[in-house]
């Protein structure tokens, strides 16, 4: 089942903050965050696991609310290089599916202007 | 080295042609993936290989045939494709379950 991302698009000025949300109606084992620039491959940002473990880049922060099956990606003091489409990918694992199977949300287009 | 390479970068093929896409990684990853991505859409999982065995086939039409000759290589054989199969085909790899996936730059496929 495809997770729901919001907002669909956001425009920022350099230095501003943004939050991108990802939610699922099914129990999740993990949430992944990727950024894809136009014409390029998706690049890994963060994994959040059931139980609280996180793996990712130091300058990116995110949260995972297991009770609500929601994750949020926090982009602070945005830079021009943050522009791109952000995808969350969810894994259900266990009886709900394989931990190899990532289902991506529709994406959030982030534009950072000077 | 965190690079996944894919060849060719671009491919144009007719509906009666047979072609192959290639993917390679040298990170020692045990899982490899094929995704299909249409413009302005998210990647859609097609196949997963784990330890060189096909572990997930997302009900992909048989005109797409994956192959994993060894732990570093992944191929996608194409035959009798339809114009709607035109898309960006992405390969990815990971250490295993619940690890970050590293994506290759993709092959832009056009079926005429």
PDB file of C-alpha atoms in Angstrom:
ATOM      1  CA  UNK A   1       0.000   0.000   0.000  1.00  0.00           C
ATOM      2  CA  UNK A   2       1.426   3.336  -1.090  1.00  0.00           C
ATOM      3  CA  UNK A   3       2.268   5.768   1.747  1.00  0.00           C
ATOM      4  CA  UNK A   4       0.800   9.271   1.576  1.00  0.00           C
ATOM      5  CA  UNK A   5       3.191  12.212   1.436  1.00  0.00           C
ATOM      6  CA  UNK A   6       2.435  15.837   2.179  1.00  0.00           C
ATOM      7  CA  UNK A   7       2.802  18.472   1.010  1.00  0.00           C
ATOM      8  CA  UNK A   8       2.987  17.680  -2.708  1.00  0.00           C
ATOM      9  CA  UNK A   9       5.217  20.681  -3.278  1.00  0.00           C
ATOM     10  CA  UNK A  10       6.908  23.393  -1.249  1.00  0.00           C
ATOM     11  CA  UNK A  11       8.875  26.491  -2.184  1.00  0.00           C
ATOM     12  CA  UNK A  12      11.408  27.949   0.223  1.00  0.00           C
ATOM     13  CA  UNK A  13      13.937  30.730   0.343  1.00  0.00           C
ATOM     14  CA  UNK A  14      17.459  29.799   1.343  1.00  0.00           C
ATOM     15  CA  UNK A  15      17.735  29.477   5.100  1.00  0.00           C
ATOM     16  CA  UNK A  16      14.090  28.581   5.681  1.00  0.00           C
ATOM     17  CA  UNK A  17      12.920  25.320   7.238  1.00  0.00           C
ATOM     18  CA  UNK A  18      10.550  22.668   5.893  1.00  0.00           C
ATOM     19  CA  UNK A  19       8.837  19.526   7.119  1.00  0.00           C
ATOM     20  CA  UNK A  20       7.753  16.700   4.834  1.00  0.00           C
ATOM     21  CA  UNK A  21       5.337  14.101   6.142  1.00  0.00           C
ATOM     22  CA  UNK A  22       4.735  10.472   5.251  1.00  0.00           C
ATOM     23  CA  UNK A  23       1.926   8.331   6.593  1.00  0.00           C
ATOM     24  CA  UNK A  24       0.656   4.813   6.160  1.00  0.00           C
ATOM     25  CA  UNK A  25      -2.565   3.054   7.047  1.00  0.00           C
ATOM     26  CA  UNK A  26      -0.641  -0.191   7.648  1.00  0.00           C
ATOM     27  CA  UNK A  27       1.854  -1.113  10.371  1.00  0.00           C
ATOM     28  CA  UNK A  28       5.377  -0.323   9.234  1.00  0.00           C
ATOM     29  CA  UNK A  29       8.734  -1.872  10.004  1.00  0.00           C
ATOM     30  CA  UNK A  30      10.798   0.964   8.604  1.00  0.00           C
ATOM     31  CA  UNK A  31      10.640   4.245   6.728  1.00  0.00           C
ATOM     32  CA  UNK A  32      13.292   5.324   4.224  1.00  0.00           C
ATOM     33  CA  UNK A  33      13.827   8.822   2.864  1.00  0.00           C
ATOM     34  CA  UNK A  34      15.433   9.563  -0.514  1.00  0.00           C
ATOM     35  CA  UNK A  35      16.031  12.708  -2.543  1.00  0.00           C
ATOM     36  CA  UNK A  36      16.020  12.698  -6.328  1.00  0.00           C
ATOM     37  CA  UNK A  37      17.209  15.613  -8.408  1.00  0.00           C
ATOM     38  CA  UNK A  38      15.927  16.008 -11.944  1.00  0.00           C
ATOM     39  CA  UNK A  39      17.585  13.530 -14.291  1.00  0.00           C
ATOM     40  CA  UNK A  40      19.496  11.819 -11.482  1.00  0.00           C
ATOM     41  CA  UNK A  41      19.126   8.697  -9.355  1.00  0.00           C
ATOM     42  CA  UNK A  42      17.496   8.751  -5.929  1.00  0.00           C
ATOM     43  CA  UNK A  43      19.990   9.315  -3.116  1.00  0.00           C
ATOM     44  CA  UNK A  44      19.592   7.811   0.346  1.00  0.00           C
ATOM     45  CA  UNK A  45      19.002  10.228   3.230  1.00  0.00           C
ATOM     46  CA  UNK A  46      17.680   8.350   6.254  1.00  0.00           C
ATOM     47  CA  UNK A  47      16.224   5.107   7.560  1.00  0.00           C
ATOM     48  CA  UNK A  48      14.007   4.999  10.618  1.00  0.00           C
ATOM     49  CA  UNK A  49      13.284   1.621  12.110  1.00  0.00           C
ATOM     50  CA  UNK A  50      10.536   0.331  14.321  1.00  0.00           C
ATOM     51  CA  UNK A  51      11.943   0.536  17.820  1.00  0.00           C
ATOM     52  CA  UNK A  52      13.637   3.875  17.350  1.00  0.00           C
ATOM     53  CA  UNK A  53      16.886   3.138  15.562  1.00  0.00           C
ATOM     54  CA  UNK A  54      17.930   5.654  12.918  1.00  0.00           C
ATOM     55  CA  UNK A  55      20.604   5.562  10.244  1.00  0.00           C
ATOM     56  CA  UNK A  56      21.388   8.511   8.037  1.00  0.00           C
ATOM     57  CA  UNK A  57      23.194  11.751   7.417  1.00  0.00           C
ATOM     58  CA  UNK A  58      24.108  14.038  10.289  1.00  0.00           C
ATOM     59  CA  UNK A  59      22.504  17.131   8.785  1.00  0.00           C
ATOM     60  CA  UNK A  60      19.171  15.464   8.107  1.00  0.00           C
ATOM     61  CA  UNK A  61      16.742  14.700  10.893  1.00  0.00           C
ATOM     62  CA  UNK A  62      13.549  12.725  10.899  1.00  0.00           C
ATOM     63  CA  UNK A  63      11.071  11.143  13.234  1.00  0.00           C
ATOM     64  CA  UNK A  64       8.940   7.998  13.170  1.00  0.00           C
ATOM     65  CA  UNK A  65       5.763   7.795  15.211  1.00  0.00           C
ATOM     66  CA  UNK A  66       5.043   4.070  15.389  1.00  0.00           C
ATOM     67  CA  UNK A  67       1.628   4.505  16.968  1.00  0.00           C
ATOM     68  CA  UNK A  68       0.440   6.727  14.146  1.00  0.00           C
ATOM     69  CA  UNK A  69       2.576   5.070  11.416  1.00  0.00           C
ATOM     70  CA  UNK A  70       3.832   8.501  10.440  1.00  0.00           C
ATOM     71  CA  UNK A  71       7.266   9.837   9.647  1.00  0.00           C
ATOM     72  CA  UNK A  72       8.447  13.397   9.191  1.00  0.00           C
ATOM     73  CA  UNK A  73      11.622  14.674   7.518  1.00  0.00           C
ATOM     74  CA  UNK A  74      12.980  17.948   8.885  1.00  0.00           C
ATOM     75  CA  UNK A  75      15.026  20.192   6.619  1.00  0.00           C
ATOM     76  CA  UNK A  76      16.528  23.087   8.514  1.00  0.00           C
ATOM     77  CA  UNK A  77      18.372  26.144   7.217  1.00  0.00           C
ATOM     78  CA  UNK A  78      17.708  25.014   3.664  1.00  0.00           C
ATOM     79  CA  UNK A  79      20.350  25.389   0.975  1.00  0.00           C
ATOM     80  CA  UNK A  80      19.975  25.587  -2.800  1.00  0.00           C
ATOM     81  CA  UNK A  81      21.329  22.025  -2.980  1.00  0.00           C
ATOM     82  CA  UNK A  82      18.294  20.753  -1.042  1.00  0.00           C
ATOM     83  CA  UNK A  83      16.101  21.248  -4.108  1.00  0.00           C
ATOM     84  CA  UNK A  84      14.679  18.049  -5.549  1.00  0.00           C
ATOM     85  CA  UNK A  85      11.895  15.528  -5.078  1.00  0.00           C
ATOM     86  CA  UNK A  86      11.794  13.804  -1.710  1.00  0.00           C
ATOM     87  CA  UNK A  87      10.358  10.314  -1.534  1.00  0.00           C
ATOM     88  CA  UNK A  88       9.513   8.297   1.518  1.00  0.00           C
ATOM     89  CA  UNK A  89       9.634   4.550   1.116  1.00  0.00           C
ATOM     90  CA  UNK A  90       8.012   2.187   3.544  1.00  0.00           C
ATOM     91  CA  UNK A  91       8.677  -1.440   4.415  1.00  0.00           C
ATOM     92  CA  UNK A  92       6.041  -3.497   6.162  1.00  0.00           C
ATOM     93  CA  UNK A  93       8.121  -6.554   6.949  1.00  0.00           C
ATOM     94  CA  UNK A  94       6.967  -9.529   9.003  1.00  0.00           C
ATOM     95  CA  UNK A  95       3.580 -10.946   8.113  1.00  0.00           C
ATOM     96  CA  UNK A  96       2.790  -7.797   6.174  1.00  0.00           C
ATOM     97  CA  UNK A  97       5.479  -8.310   3.600  1.00  0.00           C
ATOM     98  CA  UNK A  98       9.179  -8.457   2.888  1.00  0.00           C
ATOM     99  CA  UNK A  99      11.735  -6.095   4.341  1.00  0.00           C
ATOM    100  CA  UNK A 100      13.258  -5.866   0.881  1.00  0.00           C
ATOM    101  CA  UNK A 101      10.100  -4.371  -0.577  1.00  0.00           C
ATOM    102  CA  UNK A 102      10.100  -0.583  -0.544  1.00  0.00           C
ATOM    103  CA  UNK A 103       6.874   1.135  -1.548  1.00  0.00           C
ATOM    104  CA  UNK A 104       7.450   4.795  -2.345  1.00  0.00           C
ATOM    105  CA  UNK A 105       5.092   7.703  -1.803  1.00  0.00           C
ATOM    106  CA  UNK A 106       4.264  10.029  -4.688  1.00  0.00           C
ATOM    107  CA  UNK A 107       6.989  12.468  -3.655  1.00  0.00           C
ATOM    108  CA  UNK A 108       7.302  16.056  -2.472  1.00  0.00           C
ATOM    109  CA  UNK A 109       8.875  18.586  -4.842  1.00  0.00           C
ATOM    110  CA  UNK A 110      11.047  20.969  -2.842  1.00  0.00           C
ATOM    111  CA  UNK A 111      12.325  24.132  -4.492  1.00  0.00           C
ATOM    112  CA  UNK A 112      14.805  26.365  -2.677  1.00  0.00           C
ATOM    113  CA  UNK A 113      15.253  29.815  -4.149  1.00  0.00           C
ATOM    114  CA  UNK A 114      18.044  32.310  -3.414  1.00  0.00           C
TER     115      UNK A 114
ATOM    116  CA  UNK B   1      33.139   2.939  -3.446  1.00  0.00           C
ATOM    117  CA  UNK B   2      29.355   3.385  -3.228  1.00  0.00           C
ATOM    118  CA  UNK B   3      28.699   3.291  -6.942  1.00  0.00           C
ATOM    119  CA  UNK B   4      26.175   1.305  -8.885  1.00  0.00           C
ATOM    120  CA  UNK B   5      26.766   1.434 -12.624  1.00  0.00           C
ATOM    121  CA  UNK B   6      24.223   0.830 -15.361  1.00  0.00           C
ATOM    122  CA  UNK B   7      24.575   0.407 -19.095  1.00  0.00           C
ATOM    123  CA  UNK B   8      23.456   1.653 -21.489  1.00  0.00           C
ATOM    124  CA  UNK B   9      22.423   5.156 -20.394  1.00  0.00           C
ATOM    125  CA  UNK B  10      19.891   5.404 -23.197  1.00  0.00           C
ATOM    126  CA  UNK B  11      18.221   2.709 -25.272  1.00  0.00           C
ATOM    127  CA  UNK B  12      15.764   2.953 -28.135  1.00  0.00           C
ATOM    128  CA  UNK B  13      14.245  -0.302 -29.277  1.00  0.00           C
ATOM    129  CA  UNK B  14      11.462  -1.497 -31.500  1.00  0.00           C
ATOM    130  CA  UNK B  15       8.666  -3.722 -30.271  1.00  0.00           C
ATOM    131  CA  UNK B  16      10.198  -6.790 -31.901  1.00  0.00           C
ATOM    132  CA  UNK B  17      13.738  -6.270 -30.616  1.00  0.00           C
ATOM    133  CA  UNK B  18      15.550  -8.127 -27.869  1.00  0.00           C
ATOM    134  CA  UNK B  19      17.882  -6.090 -25.670  1.00  0.00           C
ATOM    135  CA  UNK B  20      19.433  -6.272 -22.222  1.00  0.00           C
ATOM    136  CA  UNK B  21      20.088  -3.780 -19.467  1.00  0.00           C
ATOM    137  CA  UNK B  22      23.111  -4.301 -17.245  1.00  0.00           C
ATOM    138  CA  UNK B  23      23.833  -3.293 -13.659  1.00  0.00           C
ATOM    139  CA  UNK B  24      26.993  -3.756 -11.612  1.00  0.00           C
ATOM    140  CA  UNK B  25      28.048  -3.052  -8.029  1.00  0.00           C
ATOM    141  CA  UNK B  26      31.277  -3.789  -6.187  1.00  0.00           C
ATOM    142  CA  UNK B  27      30.179  -2.984  -2.657  1.00  0.00           C
ATOM    143  CA  UNK B  28      29.683  -6.603  -1.645  1.00  0.00           C
ATOM    144  CA  UNK B  29      25.944  -6.054  -1.399  1.00  0.00           C
ATOM    145  CA  UNK B  30      23.814  -9.205  -1.296  1.00  0.00           C
ATOM    146  CA  UNK B  31      20.552  -7.709  -2.511  1.00  0.00           C
ATOM    147  CA  UNK B  32      19.932  -6.160  -5.923  1.00  0.00           C
ATOM    148  CA  UNK B  33      16.804  -4.542  -7.310  1.00  0.00           C
ATOM    149  CA  UNK B  34      15.163  -3.425 -10.531  1.00  0.00           C
ATOM    150  CA  UNK B  35      12.784  -0.463 -10.447  1.00  0.00           C
ATOM    151  CA  UNK B  36      10.761   1.223 -13.170  1.00  0.00           C
ATOM    152  CA  UNK B  37      10.171   4.968 -12.966  1.00  0.00           C
ATOM    153  CA  UNK B  38       7.831   6.992 -15.156  1.00  0.00           C
ATOM    154  CA  UNK B  39       8.165  10.764 -15.406  1.00  0.00           C
ATOM    155  CA  UNK B  40       7.109  12.595 -12.232  1.00  0.00           C
ATOM    156  CA  UNK B  41       6.249   9.303 -10.539  1.00  0.00           C
ATOM    157  CA  UNK B  42       8.013   7.361  -7.772  1.00  0.00           C
ATOM    158  CA  UNK B  43      10.141   4.307  -8.540  1.00  0.00           C
ATOM    159  CA  UNK B  44       8.110   1.102  -8.706  1.00  0.00           C
ATOM    160  CA  UNK B  45       9.720  -2.140  -7.602  1.00  0.00           C
ATOM    161  CA  UNK B  46       9.921  -4.829 -10.260  1.00  0.00           C
ATOM    162  CA  UNK B  47      12.298  -7.515  -8.982  1.00  0.00           C
ATOM    163  CA  UNK B  48      14.501  -8.261  -5.971  1.00  0.00           C
ATOM    164  CA  UNK B  49      17.425 -10.668  -5.896  1.00  0.00           C
ATOM    165  CA  UNK B  50      18.768 -11.783  -2.547  1.00  0.00           C
ATOM    166  CA  UNK B  51      21.967 -13.832  -2.473  1.00  0.00           C
ATOM    167  CA  UNK B  52      21.646 -14.270  -6.247  1.00  0.00           C
ATOM    168  CA  UNK B  53      18.169 -15.790  -5.996  1.00  0.00           C
ATOM    169  CA  UNK B  54      14.983 -14.123  -7.146  1.00  0.00           C
ATOM    170  CA  UNK B  55      13.052 -13.302  -3.989  1.00  0.00           C
ATOM    171  CA  UNK B  56      10.426 -10.845  -5.234  1.00  0.00           C
ATOM    172  CA  UNK B  57       8.675 -10.532  -8.602  1.00  0.00           C
ATOM    173  CA  UNK B  58       6.044  -7.817  -8.465  1.00  0.00           C
ATOM    174  CA  UNK B  59       3.850  -9.505 -11.072  1.00  0.00           C
ATOM    175  CA  UNK B  60       5.966  -8.103 -13.867  1.00  0.00           C
ATOM    176  CA  UNK B  61       5.014  -9.178 -17.431  1.00  0.00           C
ATOM    177  CA  UNK B  62       7.152 -11.979 -18.829  1.00  0.00           C
ATOM    178  CA  UNK B  63       8.529  -9.705 -21.533  1.00  0.00           C
ATOM    179  CA  UNK B  64      10.867  -8.542 -18.741  1.00  0.00           C
ATOM    180  CA  UNK B  65      13.247 -11.283 -17.646  1.00  0.00           C
ATOM    181  CA  UNK B  66      15.762 -10.673 -14.839  1.00  0.00           C
ATOM    182  CA  UNK B  67      19.002 -12.532 -14.383  1.00  0.00           C
ATOM    183  CA  UNK B  68      21.653 -12.428 -11.659  1.00  0.00           C
ATOM    184  CA  UNK B  69      24.799 -14.145 -13.005  1.00  0.00           C
ATOM    185  CA  UNK B  70      26.776 -13.433  -9.825  1.00  0.00           C
ATOM    186  CA  UNK B  71      26.645 -11.305  -6.699  1.00  0.00           C
ATOM    187  CA  UNK B  72      27.925  -8.196  -8.509  1.00  0.00           C
ATOM    188  CA  UNK B  73      25.867  -8.299 -11.696  1.00  0.00           C
ATOM    189  CA  UNK B  74      22.204  -7.921 -12.512  1.00  0.00           C
ATOM    190  CA  UNK B  75      20.688  -8.033 -15.973  1.00  0.00           C
ATOM    191  CA  UNK B  76      17.240  -7.256 -17.282  1.00  0.00           C
ATOM    192  CA  UNK B  77      16.405  -8.923 -20.583  1.00  0.00           C
ATOM    193  CA  UNK B  78      13.793  -7.203 -22.688  1.00  0.00           C
ATOM    194  CA  UNK B  79      11.709  -8.771 -25.459  1.00  0.00           C
ATOM    195  CA  UNK B  80       8.610  -7.716 -27.341  1.00  0.00           C
ATOM    196  CA  UNK B  81       8.123  -4.583 -25.271  1.00  0.00           C
ATOM    197  CA  UNK B  82       5.237  -2.171 -25.651  1.00  0.00           C
ATOM    198  CA  UNK B  83       5.448   1.635 -26.009  1.00  0.00           C
ATOM    199  CA  UNK B  84       4.033   1.977 -22.488  1.00  0.00           C
ATOM    200  CA  UNK B  85       7.165   0.239 -21.196  1.00  0.00           C
ATOM    201  CA  UNK B  86       9.143   3.361 -22.033  1.00  0.00           C
ATOM    202  CA  UNK B  87      10.553   4.627 -18.731  1.00  0.00           C
ATOM    203  CA  UNK B  88      13.681   5.070 -16.635  1.00  0.00           C
ATOM    204  CA  UNK B  89      14.880   1.701 -15.361  1.00  0.00           C
ATOM    205  CA  UNK B  90      16.794   1.944 -12.121  1.00  0.00           C
ATOM    206  CA  UNK B  91      19.012  -0.666 -10.546  1.00  0.00           C
ATOM    207  CA  UNK B  92      19.795  -0.565  -6.831  1.00  0.00           C
ATOM    208  CA  UNK B  93      21.710  -2.620  -4.300  1.00  0.00           C
ATOM    209  CA  UNK B  94      21.798  -2.962  -0.521  1.00  0.00           C
ATOM    210  CA  UNK B  95      23.650  -4.915   2.144  1.00  0.00           C
ATOM    211  CA  UNK B  96      20.476  -6.767   2.941  1.00  0.00           C
ATOM    212  CA  UNK B  97      17.084  -6.305   4.469  1.00  0.00           C
ATOM    213  CA  UNK B  98      16.331  -2.909   5.998  1.00  0.00           C
ATOM    214  CA  UNK B  99      19.508  -1.278   4.727  1.00  0.00           C
ATOM    215  CA  UNK B 100      19.796   1.792   2.564  1.00  0.00           C
ATOM    216  CA  UNK B 101      19.564   1.177  -1.151  1.00  0.00           C
ATOM    217  CA  UNK B 102      22.140   2.651  -3.513  1.00  0.00           C
ATOM    218  CA  UNK B 103      20.719   3.500  -6.904  1.00  0.00           C
ATOM    219  CA  UNK B 104      22.440   3.514 -10.245  1.00  0.00           C
ATOM    220  CA  UNK B 105      21.925   6.406 -12.698  1.00  0.00           C
ATOM    221  CA  UNK B 106      19.359   4.426 -14.669  1.00  0.00           C
ATOM    222  CA  UNK B 107      18.749   3.475 -18.284  1.00  0.00           C
ATOM    223  CA  UNK B 108      16.328   5.691 -20.199  1.00  0.00           C
ATOM    224  CA  UNK B 109      14.360   3.253 -22.376  1.00  0.00           C
ATOM    225  CA  UNK B 110      12.222   4.291 -25.310  1.00  0.00           C
ATOM    226  CA  UNK B 111      10.117   1.685 -27.096  1.00  0.00           C
ATOM    227  CA  UNK B 112       9.030   2.675 -30.593  1.00  0.00           C
TER     228      UNK B 112
END
